Short mmCIF file of C-alpha atoms in Angstrom, two decimals:
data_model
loop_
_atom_site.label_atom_id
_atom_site.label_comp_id
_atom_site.label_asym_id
_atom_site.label_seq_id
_atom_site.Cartn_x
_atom_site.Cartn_y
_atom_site.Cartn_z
CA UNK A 1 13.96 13.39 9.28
CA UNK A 2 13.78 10.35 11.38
CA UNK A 3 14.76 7.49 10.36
CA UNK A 4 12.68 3.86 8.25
CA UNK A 5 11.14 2.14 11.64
CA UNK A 6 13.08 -0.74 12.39
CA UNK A 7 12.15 -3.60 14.34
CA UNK A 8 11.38 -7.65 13.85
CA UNK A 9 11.42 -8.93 10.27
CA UNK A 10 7.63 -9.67 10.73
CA UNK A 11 6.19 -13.07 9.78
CA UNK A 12 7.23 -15.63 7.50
CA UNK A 13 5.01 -15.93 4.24
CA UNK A 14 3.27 -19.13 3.84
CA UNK A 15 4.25 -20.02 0.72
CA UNK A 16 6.36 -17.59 -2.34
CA UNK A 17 5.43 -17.09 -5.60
CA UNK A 18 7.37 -16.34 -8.66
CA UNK A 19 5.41 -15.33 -11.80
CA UNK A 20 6.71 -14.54 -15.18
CA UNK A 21 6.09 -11.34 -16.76
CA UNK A 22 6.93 -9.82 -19.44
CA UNK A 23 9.83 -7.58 -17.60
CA UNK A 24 11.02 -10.97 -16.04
CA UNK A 25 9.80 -12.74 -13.06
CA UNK A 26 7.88 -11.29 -10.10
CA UNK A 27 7.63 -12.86 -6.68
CA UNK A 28 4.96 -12.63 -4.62
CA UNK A 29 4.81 -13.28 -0.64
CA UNK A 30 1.51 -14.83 0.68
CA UNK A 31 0.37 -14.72 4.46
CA UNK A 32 -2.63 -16.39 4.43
CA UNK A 33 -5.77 -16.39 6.61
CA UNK A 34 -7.68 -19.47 8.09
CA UNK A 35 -10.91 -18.00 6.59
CA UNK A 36 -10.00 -15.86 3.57
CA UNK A 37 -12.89 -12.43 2.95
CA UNK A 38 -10.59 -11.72 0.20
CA UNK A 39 -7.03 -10.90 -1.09
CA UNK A 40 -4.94 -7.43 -0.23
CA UNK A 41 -2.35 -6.80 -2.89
CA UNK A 42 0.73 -4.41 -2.08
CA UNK A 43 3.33 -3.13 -4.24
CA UNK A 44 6.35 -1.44 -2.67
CA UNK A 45 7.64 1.68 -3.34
CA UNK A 46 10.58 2.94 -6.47
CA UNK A 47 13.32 2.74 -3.04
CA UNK A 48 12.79 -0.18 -1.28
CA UNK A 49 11.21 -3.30 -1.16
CA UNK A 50 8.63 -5.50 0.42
CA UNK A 51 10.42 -5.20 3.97
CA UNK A 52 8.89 -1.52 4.21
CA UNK A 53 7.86 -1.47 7.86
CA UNK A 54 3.82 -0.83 6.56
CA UNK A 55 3.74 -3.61 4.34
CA UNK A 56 5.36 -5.88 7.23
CA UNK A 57 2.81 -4.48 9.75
CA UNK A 58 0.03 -5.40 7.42
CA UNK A 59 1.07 -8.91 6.63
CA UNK A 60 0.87 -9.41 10.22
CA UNK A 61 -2.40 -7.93 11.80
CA UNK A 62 -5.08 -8.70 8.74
CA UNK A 63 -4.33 -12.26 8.26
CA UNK A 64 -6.25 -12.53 11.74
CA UNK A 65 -9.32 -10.13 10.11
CA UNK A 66 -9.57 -12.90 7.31
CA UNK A 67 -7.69 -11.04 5.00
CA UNK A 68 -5.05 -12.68 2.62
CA UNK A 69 -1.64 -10.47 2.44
CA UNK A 70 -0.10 -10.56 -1.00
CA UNK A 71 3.43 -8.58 -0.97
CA UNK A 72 4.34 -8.51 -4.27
CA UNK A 73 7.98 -7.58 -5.64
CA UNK A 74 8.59 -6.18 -9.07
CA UNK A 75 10.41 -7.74 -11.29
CA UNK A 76 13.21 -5.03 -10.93
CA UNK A 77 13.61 -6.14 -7.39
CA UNK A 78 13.48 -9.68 -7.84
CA UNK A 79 16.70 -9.22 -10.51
CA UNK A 80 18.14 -6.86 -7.95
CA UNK A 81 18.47 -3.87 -10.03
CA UNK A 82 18.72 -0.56 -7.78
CA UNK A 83 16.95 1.69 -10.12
CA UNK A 84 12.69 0.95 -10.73
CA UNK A 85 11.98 1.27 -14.53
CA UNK A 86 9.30 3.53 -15.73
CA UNK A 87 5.97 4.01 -14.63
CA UNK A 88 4.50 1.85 -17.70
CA UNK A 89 6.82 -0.71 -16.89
CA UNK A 90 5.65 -1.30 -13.26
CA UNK A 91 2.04 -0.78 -14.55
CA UNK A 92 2.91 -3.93 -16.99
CA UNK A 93 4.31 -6.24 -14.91
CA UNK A 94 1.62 -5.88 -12.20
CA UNK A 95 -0.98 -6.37 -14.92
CA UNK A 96 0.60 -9.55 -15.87
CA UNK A 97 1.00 -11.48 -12.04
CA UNK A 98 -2.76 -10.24 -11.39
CA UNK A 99 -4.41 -13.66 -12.74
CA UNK A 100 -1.91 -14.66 -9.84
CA UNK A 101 -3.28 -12.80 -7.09
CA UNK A 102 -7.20 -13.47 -7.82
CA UNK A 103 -6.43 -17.09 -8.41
CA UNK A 104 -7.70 -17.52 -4.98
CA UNK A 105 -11.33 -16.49 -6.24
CA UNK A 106 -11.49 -13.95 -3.90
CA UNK A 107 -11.84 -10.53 -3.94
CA UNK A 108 -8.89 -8.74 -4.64
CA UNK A 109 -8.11 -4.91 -2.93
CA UNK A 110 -5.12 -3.67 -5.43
CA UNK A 111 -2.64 -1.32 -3.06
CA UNK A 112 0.92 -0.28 -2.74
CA UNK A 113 3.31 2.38 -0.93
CA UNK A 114 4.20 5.12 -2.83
CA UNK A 115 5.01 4.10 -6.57
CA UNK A 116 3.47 1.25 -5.67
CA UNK A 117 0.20 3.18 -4.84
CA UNK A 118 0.17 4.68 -7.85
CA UNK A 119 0.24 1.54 -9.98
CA UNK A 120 -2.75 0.28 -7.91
CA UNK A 121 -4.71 3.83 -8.64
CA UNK A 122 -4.08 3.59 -12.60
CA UNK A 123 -4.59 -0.21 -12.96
CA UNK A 124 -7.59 -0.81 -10.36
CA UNK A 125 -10.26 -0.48 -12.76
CA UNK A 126 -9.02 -2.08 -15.69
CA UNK A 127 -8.20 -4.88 -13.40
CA UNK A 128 -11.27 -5.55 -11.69
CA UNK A 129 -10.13 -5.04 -7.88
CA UNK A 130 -12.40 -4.47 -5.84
CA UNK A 131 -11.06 -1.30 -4.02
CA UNK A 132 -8.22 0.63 -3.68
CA UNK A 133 -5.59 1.22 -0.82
CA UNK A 134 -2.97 4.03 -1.37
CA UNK A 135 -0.31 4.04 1.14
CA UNK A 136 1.96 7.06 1.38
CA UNK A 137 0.93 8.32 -2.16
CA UNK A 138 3.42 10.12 -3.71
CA UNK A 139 1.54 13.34 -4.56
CA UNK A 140 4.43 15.22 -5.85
CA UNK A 141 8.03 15.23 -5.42
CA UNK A 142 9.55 16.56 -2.52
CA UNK A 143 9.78 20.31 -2.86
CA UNK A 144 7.77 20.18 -5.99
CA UNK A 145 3.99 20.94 -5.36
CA UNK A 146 3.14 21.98 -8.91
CA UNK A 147 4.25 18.52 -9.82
CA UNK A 148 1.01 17.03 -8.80
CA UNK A 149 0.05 13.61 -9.35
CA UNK A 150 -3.36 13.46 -7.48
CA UNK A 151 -5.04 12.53 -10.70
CA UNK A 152 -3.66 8.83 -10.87
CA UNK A 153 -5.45 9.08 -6.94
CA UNK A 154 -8.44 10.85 -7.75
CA UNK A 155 -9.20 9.07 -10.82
CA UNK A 156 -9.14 5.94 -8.97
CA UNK A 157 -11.23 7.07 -6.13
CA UNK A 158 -13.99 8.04 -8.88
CA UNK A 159 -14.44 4.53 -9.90
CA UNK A 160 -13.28 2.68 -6.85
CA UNK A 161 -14.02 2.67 -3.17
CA UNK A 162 -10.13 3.77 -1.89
CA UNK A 163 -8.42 4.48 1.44
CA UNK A 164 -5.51 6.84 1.57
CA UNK A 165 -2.74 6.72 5.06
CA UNK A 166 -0.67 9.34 4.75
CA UNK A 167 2.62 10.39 7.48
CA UNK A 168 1.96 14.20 8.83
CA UNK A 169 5.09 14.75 7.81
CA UNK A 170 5.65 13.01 4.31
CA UNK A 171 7.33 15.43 2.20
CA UNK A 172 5.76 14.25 -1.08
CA UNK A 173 2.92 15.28 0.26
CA UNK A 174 0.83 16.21 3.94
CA UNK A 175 -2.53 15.50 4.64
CA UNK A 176 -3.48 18.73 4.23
CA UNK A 177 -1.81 18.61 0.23
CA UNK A 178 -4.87 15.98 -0.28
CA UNK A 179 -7.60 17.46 -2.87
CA UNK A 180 -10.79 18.68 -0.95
CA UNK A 181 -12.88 15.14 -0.55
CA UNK A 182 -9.98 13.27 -0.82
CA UNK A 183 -7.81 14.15 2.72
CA UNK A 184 -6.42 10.57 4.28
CA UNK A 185 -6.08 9.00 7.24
CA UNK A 186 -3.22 11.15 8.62
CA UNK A 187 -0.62 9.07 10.77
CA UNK A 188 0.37 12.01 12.81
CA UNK A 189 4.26 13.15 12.73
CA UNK A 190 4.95 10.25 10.86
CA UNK A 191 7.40 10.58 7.13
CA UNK A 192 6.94 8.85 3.88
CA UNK A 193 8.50 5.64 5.46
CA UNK A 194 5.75 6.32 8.42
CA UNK A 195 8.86 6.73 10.79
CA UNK A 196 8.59 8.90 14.08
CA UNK A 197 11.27 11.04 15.93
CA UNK A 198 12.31 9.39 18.84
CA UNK A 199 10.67 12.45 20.54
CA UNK A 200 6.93 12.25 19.24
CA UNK A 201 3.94 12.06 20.80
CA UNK A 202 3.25 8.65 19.06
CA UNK A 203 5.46 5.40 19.42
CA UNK A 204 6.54 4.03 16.20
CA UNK A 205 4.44 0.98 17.52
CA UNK A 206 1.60 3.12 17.84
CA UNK A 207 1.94 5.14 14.58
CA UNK A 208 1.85 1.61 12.61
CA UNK A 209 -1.02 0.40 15.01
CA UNK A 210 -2.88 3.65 13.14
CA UNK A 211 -2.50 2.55 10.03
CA UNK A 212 -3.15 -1.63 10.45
CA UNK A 213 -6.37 -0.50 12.55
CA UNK A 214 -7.39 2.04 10.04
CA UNK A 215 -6.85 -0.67 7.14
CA UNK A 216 -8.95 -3.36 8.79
CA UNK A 217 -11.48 -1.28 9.71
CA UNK A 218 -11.82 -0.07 6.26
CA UNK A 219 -11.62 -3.53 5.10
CA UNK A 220 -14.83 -4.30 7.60
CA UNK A 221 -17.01 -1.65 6.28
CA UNK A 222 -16.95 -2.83 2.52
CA UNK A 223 -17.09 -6.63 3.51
CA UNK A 224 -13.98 -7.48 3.18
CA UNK A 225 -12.65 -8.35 6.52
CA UNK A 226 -14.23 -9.38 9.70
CA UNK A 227 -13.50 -6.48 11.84
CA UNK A 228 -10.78 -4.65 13.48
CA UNK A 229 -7.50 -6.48 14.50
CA UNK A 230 -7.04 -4.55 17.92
CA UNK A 231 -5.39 -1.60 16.87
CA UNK A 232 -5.76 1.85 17.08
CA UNK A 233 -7.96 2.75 14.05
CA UNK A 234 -8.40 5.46 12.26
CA UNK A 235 -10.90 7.44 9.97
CA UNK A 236 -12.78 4.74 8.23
CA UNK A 237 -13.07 6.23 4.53
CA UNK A 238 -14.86 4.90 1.50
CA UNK A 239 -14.16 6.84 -1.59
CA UNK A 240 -11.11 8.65 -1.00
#
């Protein structure tokens, strides 16, 4: 398996946040736009933190698209635990730093990587975002297809326009594991961490130019972005 990309820090926030919640403080990371369509919220994943090369690459194309970039860090992260609580845990604490991220009165798009997708998909609603974006969702563990969790997804896309980016090669789950209506934006040969073998068809600059172009474009078509950024897009999607 290759390898997390690696490559520039990405840009400074313009300001950091801490918020208190009731599993301690939260932080989040603003990059903000010159004229804001509305606010993208992303919660990292149970193994890493906001320096996931997909969050980084997002924080740095959309600003441009008029699109505020919120990287938000649990509170387990902020304390520098190792280990991310339990599912209703995360779920809490991002309920509680929300008033934070639509202070702005903007529109906010609740998202994540991984277990951070799935908070977005089970919280969206209740929240009021105004879509969904699923990066890398987790649909079962690796190895473990019967362990589906495509209902926190599917559920979400009911209710909520919602954009899925998937790696071809994500072993908790391919494209083609997707339910039928629901297949993502594949980001072809690329793993969870949407890392590519040195030997791919696709540059790792390229794979992550899939994703940001597929993002913004997505953005566009519900009227929450200007337009594309530049990059190569992918399938614009609505509902799942």
């Amino acid at each position: 398996m290759p390898p997390a990309p690696s490559g520039p820090a990405g840009p400074a926030p313009g300001r950091v946040q801490d918020v208190d919640t009731p599993a301690g403080p939260a932080r989040i990371s603003w990059y903000g736009a010159a004229r804001p369509h509305s606010v993208l919220a992303l919660g990292h994943g149970a193994g890493g933190g906001i320096e996931a090369a997909d969050l980084v690459a997002l924080a740095a194309a959309l600003p441009a698209a008029g699109v505020e970039v919120a990287l938000v860090e649990q509170p387990w992260r902020v304390a520098g635990r190792k280990l991310a609580p339990a599912p209703a845990a995360l779920d809490t604490a991002w309920t509680a730093l929300w008033p934070a991220l639509a202070a702005p009165g903007l529109p906010v798009v609740a998202g994540g990587r991984s277990a951070g997708a799935r908070v977005a998909c089970r919280t969206a609603e209740a929240l009021g975002a105004a879509a969904v974006l699923a990066l890398a969702f987790p649909l079962h563990p690796p190895g473990r297809p019967a362990s589906s969790r495509a209902a926190e997804l599917t559920w979400a896309a009911a209710v909520l326009p919602l954009l899925a980016v998937q790696g071809g090669k994500d072993p908790f789950g391919t494209p083609g594991e997707f339910p039928p209506g629901h297949r993502p934006v594949e980001v072809p040969e690329a793993n969870h961490s949407f890392a590519v073998a040195k030997r791919a068809a696709l540059t790792q600059e390229a794979a992550l130019a899939v994703l940001t172009g597929a993002v913004a474009d997505w953005l566009a078509s519900l009227g929450h972005a200007t337009g594309p950024t530049g990059g190569r897009t992918g399938t614009r999607r609505g509902r799942g």
